PDB file of C-alpha atoms and ligand atoms in Angstrom:
ATOM      1  CA  UNK A  20       0.009  -0.005   0.018  1.00 73.00           C
ATOM      2  CA  UNK A  21       1.526   3.266  -1.066  1.00 75.00           C
ATOM      3  CA  UNK A  22      -0.336   5.747   1.132  1.00 92.00           C
ATOM      4  CA  UNK A  23      -0.326   4.186   4.509  1.00 97.00           C
ATOM      5  CA  UNK A  24      -1.907   6.196   7.341  1.00 98.00           C
ATOM      6  CA  UNK A  25       0.746   7.850   9.483  1.00 98.00           C
ATOM      7  CA  UNK A  26       0.178   6.489  13.002  1.00 98.00           C
ATOM      8  CA  UNK A  27       1.430   7.135  16.523  1.00 98.00           C
ATOM      9  CA  UNK A  28       1.249   4.492  19.293  1.00 99.00           C
ATOM     10  CA  UNK A  29       0.979   5.668  22.852  1.00 98.00           C
ATOM     11  CA  UNK A  30       2.394   3.311  25.479  1.00 98.00           C
ATOM     12  CA  UNK A  31       3.284   3.310  29.143  1.00 98.00           C
ATOM     13  CA  UNK A  32       4.948  -0.112  29.668  1.00 98.00           C
ATOM     14  CA  UNK A  33       5.633  -3.469  28.172  1.00 98.00           C
ATOM     15  CA  UNK A  34       4.644  -2.527  24.617  1.00 98.00           C
ATOM     16  CA  UNK A  35       3.695  -6.011  23.396  1.00 98.00           C
ATOM     17  CA  UNK A  36       0.637  -4.719  21.478  1.00 98.00           C
ATOM     18  CA  UNK A  37       2.767  -2.028  19.908  1.00 98.00           C
ATOM     19  CA  UNK A  38       5.248  -4.720  18.814  1.00 98.00           C
ATOM     20  CA  UNK A  39       2.431  -6.788  17.388  1.00 98.00           C
ATOM     21  CA  UNK A  40       0.930  -3.911  15.383  1.00 98.00           C
ATOM     22  CA  UNK A  41       4.413  -3.039  14.150  1.00 98.00           C
ATOM     23  CA  UNK A  42       4.981  -6.571  12.881  1.00 98.00           C
ATOM     24  CA  UNK A  43       1.668  -6.611  11.025  1.00 98.00           C
ATOM     25  CA  UNK A  44       2.228  -3.150   9.701  1.00 98.00           C
ATOM     26  CA  UNK A  45       5.198  -4.441   7.651  1.00 96.00           C
ATOM     27  CA  UNK A  46       2.715  -6.196   5.367  1.00 97.00           C
ATOM     28  CA  UNK A  47       2.338  -4.255   2.149  1.00 96.00           C
ATOM     29  CA  UNK A  48      -1.442  -4.179   2.421  1.00 96.00           C
ATOM     30  CA  UNK A  49      -1.668  -3.194   6.044  1.00 97.00           C
ATOM     31  CA  UNK A  50      -3.360   0.227   6.186  1.00 97.00           C
ATOM     32  CA  UNK A  51      -1.130   2.045   8.713  1.00 98.00           C
ATOM     33  CA  UNK A  52       2.492   2.787   9.255  1.00 98.00           C
ATOM     34  CA  UNK A  53       3.762   3.510  12.769  1.00 98.00           C
ATOM     35  CA  UNK A  54       5.856   6.686  12.484  1.00 98.00           C
ATOM     36  CA  UNK A  55       5.998   7.615  16.122  1.00 98.00           C
ATOM     37  CA  UNK A  56       5.800   6.033  19.593  1.00 98.00           C
ATOM     38  CA  UNK A  57       5.053   8.245  22.610  1.00 98.00           C
ATOM     39  CA  UNK A  58       5.562   7.057  26.138  1.00 98.00           C
ATOM     40  CA  UNK A  59       4.788   8.799  29.426  1.00 98.00           C
ATOM     41  CA  UNK A  60       7.138   6.386  31.155  1.00 98.00           C
ATOM     42  CA  UNK A  61      10.787   6.693  30.432  1.00 98.00           C
ATOM     43  CA  UNK A  62      11.338   3.078  31.547  1.00 98.00           C
ATOM     44  CA  UNK A  63       8.722   1.577  29.290  1.00 98.00           C
ATOM     45  CA  UNK A  64       9.981  -1.632  27.707  1.00 98.00           C
ATOM     46  CA  UNK A  65       8.143  -0.656  24.538  1.00 98.00           C
ATOM     47  CA  UNK A  66      10.673   2.131  23.993  1.00 98.00           C
ATOM     48  CA  UNK A  67      13.432  -0.501  23.702  1.00 98.00           C
ATOM     49  CA  UNK A  68      11.443  -2.091  20.850  1.00 98.00           C
ATOM     50  CA  UNK A  69      10.948   1.304  19.153  1.00 98.00           C
ATOM     51  CA  UNK A  70      14.665   1.816  19.318  1.00 98.00           C
ATOM     52  CA  UNK A  71      15.446  -1.687  18.115  1.00 98.00           C
ATOM     53  CA  UNK A  72      13.153  -1.401  15.093  1.00 98.00           C
ATOM     54  CA  UNK A  73      14.072   2.226  14.182  1.00 98.00           C
ATOM     55  CA  UNK A  74      10.724   3.822  14.993  1.00 98.00           C
ATOM     56  CA  UNK A  75      11.052   7.431  16.193  1.00 98.00           C
ATOM     57  CA  UNK A  76      10.029   7.638  19.836  1.00 98.00           C
ATOM     58  CA  UNK A  77       9.574  10.329  22.470  1.00 98.00           C
ATOM     59  CA  UNK A  78       9.201  10.294  26.174  1.00 98.00           C
ATOM     60  CA  UNK A  79       7.055  13.080  27.590  1.00 98.00           C
ATOM     61  CA  UNK A  80       6.297  13.317  31.296  1.00 98.00           C
ATOM     62  CA  UNK A  81       2.577  13.318  31.972  1.00 98.00           C
ATOM     63  CA  UNK A  82       2.801  14.771  35.440  1.00 97.00           C
ATOM     64  CA  UNK A  83       1.368  17.950  33.996  1.00 98.00           C
ATOM     65  CA  UNK A  84      -1.407  16.903  31.575  1.00 97.00           C
ATOM     66  CA  UNK A  85      -1.516  20.189  29.660  1.00 97.00           C
ATOM     67  CA  UNK A  86       2.201  20.167  28.988  1.00 98.00           C
ATOM     68  CA  UNK A  87       2.100  16.420  28.085  1.00 98.00           C
ATOM     69  CA  UNK A  88      -0.696  16.941  25.525  1.00 98.00           C
ATOM     70  CA  UNK A  89       0.924  20.113  24.171  1.00 98.00           C
ATOM     71  CA  UNK A  90       4.197  18.227  23.642  1.00 98.00           C
ATOM     72  CA  UNK A  91       2.337  15.285  21.983  1.00 98.00           C
ATOM     73  CA  UNK A  92       0.327  17.492  19.675  1.00 97.00           C
ATOM     74  CA  UNK A  93       3.453  19.353  18.585  1.00 97.00           C
ATOM     75  CA  UNK A  94       5.274  16.102  17.676  1.00 98.00           C
ATOM     76  CA  UNK A  95       2.178  14.612  16.024  1.00 98.00           C
ATOM     77  CA  UNK A  96       1.642  17.716  13.867  1.00 97.00           C
ATOM     78  CA  UNK A  97       5.276  17.855  12.925  1.00 98.00           C
ATOM     79  CA  UNK A  98       5.114  14.294  11.689  1.00 98.00           C
ATOM     80  CA  UNK A  99       1.684  14.631  10.061  1.00 98.00           C
ATOM     81  CA  UNK A 100       0.254  11.810  12.170  1.00 98.00           C
ATOM     82  CA  UNK A 101      -3.338  11.061  11.337  1.00 98.00           C
ATOM     83  CA  UNK A 102      -4.230   8.138  13.607  1.00 98.00           C
ATOM     84  CA  UNK A 103      -3.517   7.191  17.224  1.00 98.00           C
ATOM     85  CA  UNK A 104      -3.390   3.746  18.805  1.00 98.00           C
ATOM     86  CA  UNK A 105      -3.447   3.582  22.601  1.00 98.00           C
ATOM     87  CA  UNK A 106      -1.718   0.391  23.628  1.00 98.00           C
ATOM     88  CA  UNK A 107      -1.280   0.063  27.391  1.00 98.00           C
ATOM     89  CA  UNK A 108      -1.264   3.784  27.797  1.00 98.00           C
ATOM     90  CA  UNK A 109      -2.046   4.447  31.450  1.00 96.00           C
ATOM     91  CA  UNK A 110      -3.192   8.042  31.328  1.00 96.00           C
ATOM     92  CA  UNK A 111      -6.596   9.470  30.574  1.00 95.00           C
ATOM     93  CA  UNK A 112      -6.484  12.044  27.741  1.00 97.00           C
ATOM     94  CA  UNK A 113      -8.442  15.278  28.011  1.00 97.00           C
ATOM     95  CA  UNK A 114     -11.642  15.898  26.096  1.00 96.00           C
ATOM     96  CA  UNK A 115      -9.798  18.574  24.215  1.00 96.00           C
ATOM     97  CA  UNK A 116      -7.160  16.170  23.010  1.00 97.00           C
ATOM     98  CA  UNK A 117      -9.723  13.483  22.106  1.00 97.00           C
ATOM     99  CA  UNK A 118     -11.936  15.970  20.223  1.00 94.00           C
ATOM    100  CA  UNK A 119      -9.027  17.072  18.123  1.00 92.00           C
ATOM    101  CA  UNK A 120      -8.675  13.457  16.925  1.00 94.00           C
ATOM    102  CA  UNK A 121     -12.319  12.572  16.805  1.00 90.00           C
ATOM    103  CA  UNK A 122     -12.795   8.954  15.661  1.00 94.00           C
ATOM    104  CA  UNK A 123      -9.067   8.701  15.040  1.00 98.00           C
ATOM    105  CA  UNK A 124      -7.998   7.359  18.454  1.00 98.00           C
ATOM    106  CA  UNK A 125      -8.482   3.707  19.312  1.00 98.00           C
ATOM    107  CA  UNK A 126      -7.644   1.682  22.424  1.00 98.00           C
ATOM    108  CA  UNK A 127      -7.477  -1.935  23.530  1.00 98.00           C
ATOM    109  CA  UNK A 128      -8.981  -3.151  26.749  1.00 98.00           C
ATOM    110  CA  UNK A 129      -8.571  -6.641  28.337  1.00 98.00           C
ATOM    111  CA  UNK A 130     -12.290  -7.334  28.931  1.00 98.00           C
ATOM    112  CA  UNK A 131     -15.544  -7.833  27.019  1.00 98.00           C
ATOM    113  CA  UNK A 132     -16.655  -4.219  27.180  1.00 98.00           C
ATOM    114  CA  UNK A 133     -18.977  -2.774  28.419  1.00 98.00           C
ATOM    115  CA  UNK A 134     -18.138  -5.128  31.244  1.00 98.00           C
ATOM    116  CA  UNK A 135     -15.151  -4.409  33.505  1.00 98.00           C
ATOM    117  CA  UNK A 136     -14.094  -0.936  32.384  1.00 97.00           C
ATOM    118  CA  UNK A 137     -11.055   0.440  34.204  1.00 97.00           C
ATOM    119  CA  UNK A 138      -8.186  -1.132  35.998  1.00 96.00           C
ATOM    120  CA  UNK A 139      -7.555  -4.551  37.648  1.00 96.00           C
ATOM    121  CA  UNK A 140      -9.786  -6.156  35.045  1.00 97.00           C
ATOM    122  CA  UNK A 141      -8.766  -9.761  35.358  1.00 97.00           C
ATOM    123  CA  UNK A 142      -8.945  -9.810  39.144  1.00 97.00           C
ATOM    124  CA  UNK A 143     -12.443  -8.368  39.066  1.00 97.00           C
ATOM    125  CA  UNK A 144     -13.530 -10.840  36.347  1.00 97.00           C
ATOM    126  CA  UNK A 145     -12.286 -13.800  38.434  1.00 97.00           C
ATOM    127  CA  UNK A 146     -14.327 -12.521  41.417  1.00 96.00           C
ATOM    128  CA  UNK A 147     -17.484 -13.163  39.405  1.00 96.00           C
ATOM    129  CA  UNK A 148     -18.909 -16.406  38.127  1.00 90.00           C
ATOM    130  CA  UNK A 149     -18.439 -15.341  34.494  1.00 96.00           C
ATOM    131  CA  UNK A 150     -17.567 -18.178  32.171  1.00 97.00           C
ATOM    132  CA  UNK A 151     -16.020 -15.888  29.533  1.00 98.00           C
ATOM    133  CA  UNK A 152     -13.795 -12.834  29.350  1.00 98.00           C
ATOM    134  CA  UNK A 153     -11.863 -11.425  26.410  1.00 98.00           C
ATOM    135  CA  UNK A 154     -10.579  -8.231  24.897  1.00 98.00           C
ATOM    136  CA  UNK A 155     -12.037  -5.274  23.055  1.00 98.00           C
ATOM    137  CA  UNK A 156     -10.728  -2.682  20.594  1.00 98.00           C
ATOM    138  CA  UNK A 157     -12.808   0.458  20.604  1.00 98.00           C
ATOM    139  CA  UNK A 158     -12.788   4.118  19.582  1.00 98.00           C
ATOM    140  CA  UNK A 159     -11.790   6.511  22.350  1.00 98.00           C
ATOM    141  CA  UNK A 160     -14.387   8.993  23.470  1.00 95.00           C
ATOM    142  CA  UNK A 161     -14.653  11.265  26.510  1.00 91.00           C
ATOM    143  CA  UNK A 162     -15.815   8.410  28.817  1.00 93.00           C
ATOM    144  CA  UNK A 163     -13.391   5.769  30.043  1.00 93.00           C
ATOM    145  CA  UNK A 164     -13.450   2.517  27.966  1.00 93.00           C
ATOM    146  CA  UNK A 165     -16.889   3.542  26.521  1.00 94.00           C
ATOM    147  CA  UNK A 166     -16.423   4.472  22.850  1.00 96.00           C
ATOM    148  CA  UNK A 167     -17.846   2.569  19.944  1.00 98.00           C
ATOM    149  CA  UNK A 168     -16.637  -1.098  19.868  1.00 98.00           C
ATOM    150  CA  UNK A 169     -14.695  -2.088  16.777  1.00 98.00           C
ATOM    151  CA  UNK A 170     -13.952  -5.812  17.482  1.00 98.00           C
ATOM    152  CA  UNK A 171     -14.037  -8.201  20.411  1.00 98.00           C
ATOM    153  CA  UNK A 172     -12.627 -11.627  21.073  1.00 98.00           C
ATOM    154  CA  UNK A 173     -14.015 -13.942  23.638  1.00 98.00           C
ATOM    155  CA  UNK A 174     -12.016 -16.499  25.625  1.00 98.00           C
ATOM    156  CA  UNK A 175     -13.343 -19.008  28.126  1.00 98.00           C
ATOM    157  CA  UNK A 176     -12.455 -18.992  31.823  1.00 98.00           C
ATOM    158  CA  UNK A 177     -11.227 -22.365  32.966  1.00 96.00           C
ATOM    159  CA  UNK A 178     -11.990 -23.897  36.324  1.00 93.00           C
ATOM    160  CA  UNK A 179      -8.582 -23.290  37.756  1.00 94.00           C
ATOM    161  CA  UNK A 180      -7.963 -19.975  35.996  1.00 97.00           C
ATOM    162  CA  UNK A 181      -5.581 -17.572  37.750  1.00 97.00           C
ATOM    163  CA  UNK A 182      -5.091 -13.890  37.155  1.00 97.00           C
ATOM    164  CA  UNK A 183      -1.794 -14.662  35.455  1.00 98.00           C
ATOM    165  CA  UNK A 184      -3.145 -17.458  33.152  1.00 98.00           C
ATOM    166  CA  UNK A 185      -6.164 -15.334  32.180  1.00 98.00           C
ATOM    167  CA  UNK A 186      -3.963 -12.352  31.450  1.00 98.00           C
ATOM    168  CA  UNK A 187      -1.668 -14.412  29.292  1.00 98.00           C
ATOM    169  CA  UNK A 188      -4.529 -16.060  27.422  1.00 98.00           C
ATOM    170  CA  UNK A 189      -6.192 -12.695  26.682  1.00 98.00           C
ATOM    171  CA  UNK A 190      -2.946 -10.956  25.765  1.00 98.00           C
ATOM    172  CA  UNK A 191      -2.281 -13.550  23.056  1.00 98.00           C
ATOM    173  CA  UNK A 192      -5.668 -12.712  21.568  1.00 98.00           C
ATOM    174  CA  UNK A 193      -5.038  -8.955  21.877  1.00 98.00           C
ATOM    175  CA  UNK A 194      -1.988  -9.298  19.712  1.00 98.00           C
ATOM    176  CA  UNK A 195      -4.220 -10.508  16.862  1.00 98.00           C
ATOM    177  CA  UNK A 196      -7.315  -8.459  17.638  1.00 98.00           C
ATOM    178  CA  UNK A 197      -5.597  -5.077  17.516  1.00 98.00           C
ATOM    179  CA  UNK A 198      -4.180  -5.492  14.024  1.00 98.00           C
ATOM    180  CA  UNK A 199      -7.471  -7.047  12.769  1.00 98.00           C
ATOM    181  CA  UNK A 200      -9.327  -4.051  14.161  1.00 98.00           C
ATOM    182  CA  UNK A 201      -7.106  -1.615  12.345  1.00 98.00           C
ATOM    183  CA  UNK A 202      -7.619  -3.535   9.105  1.00 98.00           C
ATOM    184  CA  UNK A 203     -11.413  -3.462   9.639  1.00 98.00           C
ATOM    185  CA  UNK A 204     -11.517   0.277  10.210  1.00 98.00           C
ATOM    186  CA  UNK A 205      -9.767   1.118   6.951  1.00 96.00           C
ATOM    187  CA  UNK A 206     -11.062  -1.497   4.589  1.00 90.00           C
TER     188      UNK A 206
HETATM  189  C1  LIG B 304      -2.980  -4.896  27.621  1.00 89.99           C
HETATM  190  O1  LIG B 304      -3.521  -5.864  28.377  1.00 89.99           O
HETATM  191  C2  LIG B 304      -4.107  -3.904  27.169  1.00 89.99           C
HETATM  192  O2  LIG B 304      -5.295  -4.530  26.928  1.00 89.99           O
HETATM  193  C3  LIG B 304      -4.192  -2.937  28.343  1.00 89.99           C
HETATM  194  O3  LIG B 304      -2.927  -2.792  28.840  1.00 89.99           O
HETATM  195  C4  LIG B 304      -2.088  -3.960  28.472  1.00 89.99           C
HETATM  196  C5  LIG B 304      -0.909  -3.447  27.664  1.00 89.99           C
HETATM  197  O4  LIG B 304      -0.010  -4.419  27.382  1.00 89.99           O
HETATM  198  N1  LIG B 304      -4.819  -1.719  27.928  1.00 89.99           N
HETATM  199  P1  LIG B 304       1.213  -4.110  26.394  1.00 89.99           P
HETATM  200  O5  LIG B 304       1.945  -2.854  26.973  1.00 89.99           O
HETATM  201  O6  LIG B 304       0.678  -3.835  25.033  1.00 89.99           O
HETATM  202  O7  LIG B 304       2.111  -5.291  26.462  1.00 89.99           O
END
């Protein structure tokens, strides 16, 4: 694909979803190209991947949200970024920021939304009698984990499921669901 959509991935930690999207994006027909990674955590492992694979990356502190978003917007404009993927980004963006990228910011969440929005998802799921959990890719709007759902993947919860085993099982699915969702948006 010649005109891939210039994309920025926001991370805060491990960066495994970023890495997965990056790998898929090498396919000629994949609709986006990651041209920037932004982290609000200087120690994010994902930054090591960005460095390894030659993707431009920036760390901006998010202790002051206004400054953080100003820095992001400046960099995003400079690089003509048109699409944003949040992948384990642990900061809530302001309405102002979200509105300036309306329908162009997506996120992945490790539950079957609208169930279990917010943090500590797997622990909360296991405290219920639910037989299934999963992951969701959705557009970002002004309410936490509440934007329009793009794709979901269901996984079953086994009898002896632990937080760790559920997290690993779902993460495996996330790595496929996120790229598939990007494809489905732009097809
Ligand atoms: C994933 O489980 C994602 O669903 C959630 O944060 C985690 C990020 O993992 N939003 P990684 O940084 O992509 O490895």
